GROMACS .gro file of C-alpha atoms in nm:
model
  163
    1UNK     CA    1   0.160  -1.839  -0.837
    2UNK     CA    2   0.412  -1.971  -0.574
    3UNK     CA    3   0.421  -1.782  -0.209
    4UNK     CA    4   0.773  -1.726  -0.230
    5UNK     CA    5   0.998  -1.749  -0.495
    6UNK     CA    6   1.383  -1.880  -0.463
    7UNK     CA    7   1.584  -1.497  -0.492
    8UNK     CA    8   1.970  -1.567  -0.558
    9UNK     CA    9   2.244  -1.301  -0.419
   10UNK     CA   10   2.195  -1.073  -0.852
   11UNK     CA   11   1.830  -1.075  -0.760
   12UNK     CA   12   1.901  -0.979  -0.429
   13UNK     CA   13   2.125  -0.656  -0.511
   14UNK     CA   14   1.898  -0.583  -0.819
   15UNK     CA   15   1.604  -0.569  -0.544
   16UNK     CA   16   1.763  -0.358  -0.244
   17UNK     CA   17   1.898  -0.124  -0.574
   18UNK     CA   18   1.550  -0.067  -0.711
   19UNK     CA   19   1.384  -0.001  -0.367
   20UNK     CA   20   1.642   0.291  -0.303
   21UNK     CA   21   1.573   0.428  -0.676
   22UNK     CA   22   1.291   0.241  -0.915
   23UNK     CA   23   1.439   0.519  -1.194
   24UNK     CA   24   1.790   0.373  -1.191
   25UNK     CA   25   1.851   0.222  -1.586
   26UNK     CA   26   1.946  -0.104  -1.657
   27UNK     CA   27   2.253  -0.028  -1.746
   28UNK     CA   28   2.307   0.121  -1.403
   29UNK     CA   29   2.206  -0.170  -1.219
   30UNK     CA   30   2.360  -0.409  -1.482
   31UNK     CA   31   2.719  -0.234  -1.372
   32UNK     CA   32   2.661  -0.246  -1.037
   33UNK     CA   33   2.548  -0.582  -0.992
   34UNK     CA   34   2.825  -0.715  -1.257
   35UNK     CA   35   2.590  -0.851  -1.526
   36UNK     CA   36   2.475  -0.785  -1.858
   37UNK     CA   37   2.271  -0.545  -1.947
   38UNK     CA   38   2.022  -0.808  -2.108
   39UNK     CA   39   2.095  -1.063  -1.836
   40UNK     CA   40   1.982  -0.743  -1.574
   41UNK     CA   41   1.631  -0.682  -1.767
   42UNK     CA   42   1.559  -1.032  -1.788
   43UNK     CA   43   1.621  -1.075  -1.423
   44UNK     CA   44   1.392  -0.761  -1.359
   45UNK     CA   45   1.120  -0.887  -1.596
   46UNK     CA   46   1.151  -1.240  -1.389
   47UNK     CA   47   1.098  -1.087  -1.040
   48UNK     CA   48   0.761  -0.875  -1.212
   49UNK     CA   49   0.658  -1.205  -1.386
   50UNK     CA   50   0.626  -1.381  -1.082
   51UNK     CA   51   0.450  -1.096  -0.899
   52UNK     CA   52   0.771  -1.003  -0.628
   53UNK     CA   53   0.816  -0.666  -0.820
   54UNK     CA   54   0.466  -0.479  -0.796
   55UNK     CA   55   0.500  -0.187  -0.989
   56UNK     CA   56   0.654   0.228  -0.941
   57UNK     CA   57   0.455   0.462  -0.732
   58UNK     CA   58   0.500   0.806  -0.778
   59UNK     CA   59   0.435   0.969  -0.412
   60UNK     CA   60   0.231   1.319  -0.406
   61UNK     CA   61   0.224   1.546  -0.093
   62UNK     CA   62  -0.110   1.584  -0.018
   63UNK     CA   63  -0.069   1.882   0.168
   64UNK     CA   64   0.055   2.073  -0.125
   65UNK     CA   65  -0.258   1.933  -0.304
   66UNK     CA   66  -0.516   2.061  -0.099
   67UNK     CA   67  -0.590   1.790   0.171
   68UNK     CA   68  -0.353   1.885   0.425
   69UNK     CA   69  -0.555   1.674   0.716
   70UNK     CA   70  -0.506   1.308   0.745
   71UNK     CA   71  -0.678   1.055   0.933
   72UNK     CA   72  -0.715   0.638   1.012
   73UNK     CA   73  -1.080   0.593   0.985
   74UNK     CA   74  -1.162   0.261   1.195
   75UNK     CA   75  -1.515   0.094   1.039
   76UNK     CA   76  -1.699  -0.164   1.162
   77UNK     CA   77  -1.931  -0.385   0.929
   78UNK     CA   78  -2.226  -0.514   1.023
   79UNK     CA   79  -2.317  -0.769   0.934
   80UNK     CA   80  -1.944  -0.854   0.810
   81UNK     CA   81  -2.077  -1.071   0.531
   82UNK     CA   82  -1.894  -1.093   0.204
   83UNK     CA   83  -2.196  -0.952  -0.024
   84UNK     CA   84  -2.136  -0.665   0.197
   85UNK     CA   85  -1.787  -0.605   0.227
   86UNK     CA   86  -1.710  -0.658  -0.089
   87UNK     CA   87  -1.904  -0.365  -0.288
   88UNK     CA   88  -1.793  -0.170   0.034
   89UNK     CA   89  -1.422  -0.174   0.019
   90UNK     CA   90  -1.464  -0.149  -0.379
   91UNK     CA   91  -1.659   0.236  -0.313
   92UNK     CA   92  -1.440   0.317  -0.049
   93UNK     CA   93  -1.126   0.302  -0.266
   94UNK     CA   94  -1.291   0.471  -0.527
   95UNK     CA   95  -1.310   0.791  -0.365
   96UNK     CA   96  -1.064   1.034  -0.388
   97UNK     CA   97  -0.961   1.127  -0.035
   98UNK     CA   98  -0.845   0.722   0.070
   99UNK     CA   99  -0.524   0.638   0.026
  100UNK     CA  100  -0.480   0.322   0.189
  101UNK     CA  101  -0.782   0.041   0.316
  102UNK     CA  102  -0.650  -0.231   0.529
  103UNK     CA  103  -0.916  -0.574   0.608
  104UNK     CA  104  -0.867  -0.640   0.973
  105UNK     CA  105  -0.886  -0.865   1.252
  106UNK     CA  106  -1.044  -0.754   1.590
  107UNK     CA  107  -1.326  -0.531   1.684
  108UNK     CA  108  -1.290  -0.327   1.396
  109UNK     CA  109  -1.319  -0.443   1.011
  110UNK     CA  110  -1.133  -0.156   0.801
  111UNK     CA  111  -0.878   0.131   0.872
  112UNK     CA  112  -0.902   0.338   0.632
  113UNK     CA  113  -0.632   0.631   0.588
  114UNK     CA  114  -0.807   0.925   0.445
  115UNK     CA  115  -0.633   1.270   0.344
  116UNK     CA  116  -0.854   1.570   0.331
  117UNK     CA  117  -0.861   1.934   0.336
  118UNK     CA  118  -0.962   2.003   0.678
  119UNK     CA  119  -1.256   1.926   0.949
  120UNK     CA  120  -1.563   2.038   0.778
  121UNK     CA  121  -1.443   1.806   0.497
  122UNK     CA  122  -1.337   1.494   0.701
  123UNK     CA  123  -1.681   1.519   0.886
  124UNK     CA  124  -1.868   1.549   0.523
  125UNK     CA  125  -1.644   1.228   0.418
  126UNK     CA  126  -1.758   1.089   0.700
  127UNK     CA  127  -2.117   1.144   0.733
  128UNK     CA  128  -2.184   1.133   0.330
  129UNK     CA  129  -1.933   0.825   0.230
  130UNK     CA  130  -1.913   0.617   0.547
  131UNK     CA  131  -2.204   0.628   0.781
  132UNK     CA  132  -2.446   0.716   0.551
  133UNK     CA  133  -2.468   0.349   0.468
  134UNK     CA  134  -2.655   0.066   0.602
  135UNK     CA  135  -2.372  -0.176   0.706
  136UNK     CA  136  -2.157   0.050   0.803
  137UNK     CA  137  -2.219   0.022   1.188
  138UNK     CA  138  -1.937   0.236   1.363
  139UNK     CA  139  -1.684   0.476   1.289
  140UNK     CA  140  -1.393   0.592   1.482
  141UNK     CA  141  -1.118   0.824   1.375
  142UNK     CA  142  -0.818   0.936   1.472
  143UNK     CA  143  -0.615   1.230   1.344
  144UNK     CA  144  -0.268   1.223   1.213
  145UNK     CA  145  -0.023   1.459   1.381
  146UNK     CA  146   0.259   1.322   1.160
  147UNK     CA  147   0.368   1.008   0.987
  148UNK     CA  148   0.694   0.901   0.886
  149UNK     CA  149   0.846   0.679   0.617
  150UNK     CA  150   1.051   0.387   0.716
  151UNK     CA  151   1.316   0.192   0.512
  152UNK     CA  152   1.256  -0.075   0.243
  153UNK     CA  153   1.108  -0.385   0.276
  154UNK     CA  154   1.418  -0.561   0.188
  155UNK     CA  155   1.398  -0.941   0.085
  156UNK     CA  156   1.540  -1.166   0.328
  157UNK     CA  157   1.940  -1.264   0.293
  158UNK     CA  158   1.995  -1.564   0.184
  159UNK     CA  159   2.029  -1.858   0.432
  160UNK     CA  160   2.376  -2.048   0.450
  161UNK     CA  161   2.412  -2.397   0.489
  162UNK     CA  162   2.535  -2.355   0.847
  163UNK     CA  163   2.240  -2.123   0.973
   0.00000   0.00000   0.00000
């Protein structure tokens, strides 16, 4: 699959409309892009094809399900080989209370953003899932006050001939 794939102005607008709502029908977005309805879901099966569409996430509040503490988790792996790594990341997103595991460069090898339901259970997450383990060599974590959404990744205009 090709890093980047050629987007013209229709996939564009299809693309900054789906990002504000992935519910809208092809019919809507067919109308206000000013194409077909066919030639719209063909363009939107295109851009999933070729892996720029990923897929629709519905977003739950995890306060209002019980795990109204959040935290980054940063992990260090020792020794940061890939026999290790690799079964590690796979249990860590297994469990229910991560919601996002970022690989990183630096001192530390993870951040992990867990969401719990208070200190007793981010110290048993901690303790039981993370440095109960043999290559897991250092945790640090740091509690989120509050996080906030930002806009859409939108895809990059399209470049003229004179810029």
């Amino acid at each position: 699959m090709p890093e980047s794939v050629v987007l013209d102005p229709v996939d564009l607008h299809l693309l900054r409309l789906l990002q504000n709502d992935a519910r809208t029908t092809y019919r809507d977005l067919a109308a206000q892009v000013g194409v077909a309805p066919s030639t719209c879901l063909d363009r939107v099966t295109r851009l999933r094809r070729c892996g720029i569409i990923l897929g629709h996430q519905l977003r739950l509040d995890p306060a209002k399900l019980g795990r109204g503490l959040e935290a980054l988790l940063s992990v260090q792996v020792r020794p940061h080989r890939r026999e290790l790594v690799g079964p590690f990341v796979e249990r860590i997103r297994t469990l229910p209370e991560s919601r996002t595991v970022f690989h990183l460069t630096g001192p530390d090898d993870y951040l992990v953003h867990v969401a719990v339901a208070d200190m007793a259970d981010l110290q048993r997450l901690v303790l039981d899932e993370f440095t109960a383990h043999r290559e897991v060599a250092r945790v640090e974590t740091r509690l989120i006050f509050q996080q906030w959404d930002c806009g859409p990744l939108l895809p990059p205009a399209p470049r003229t001939e004179s810029g």
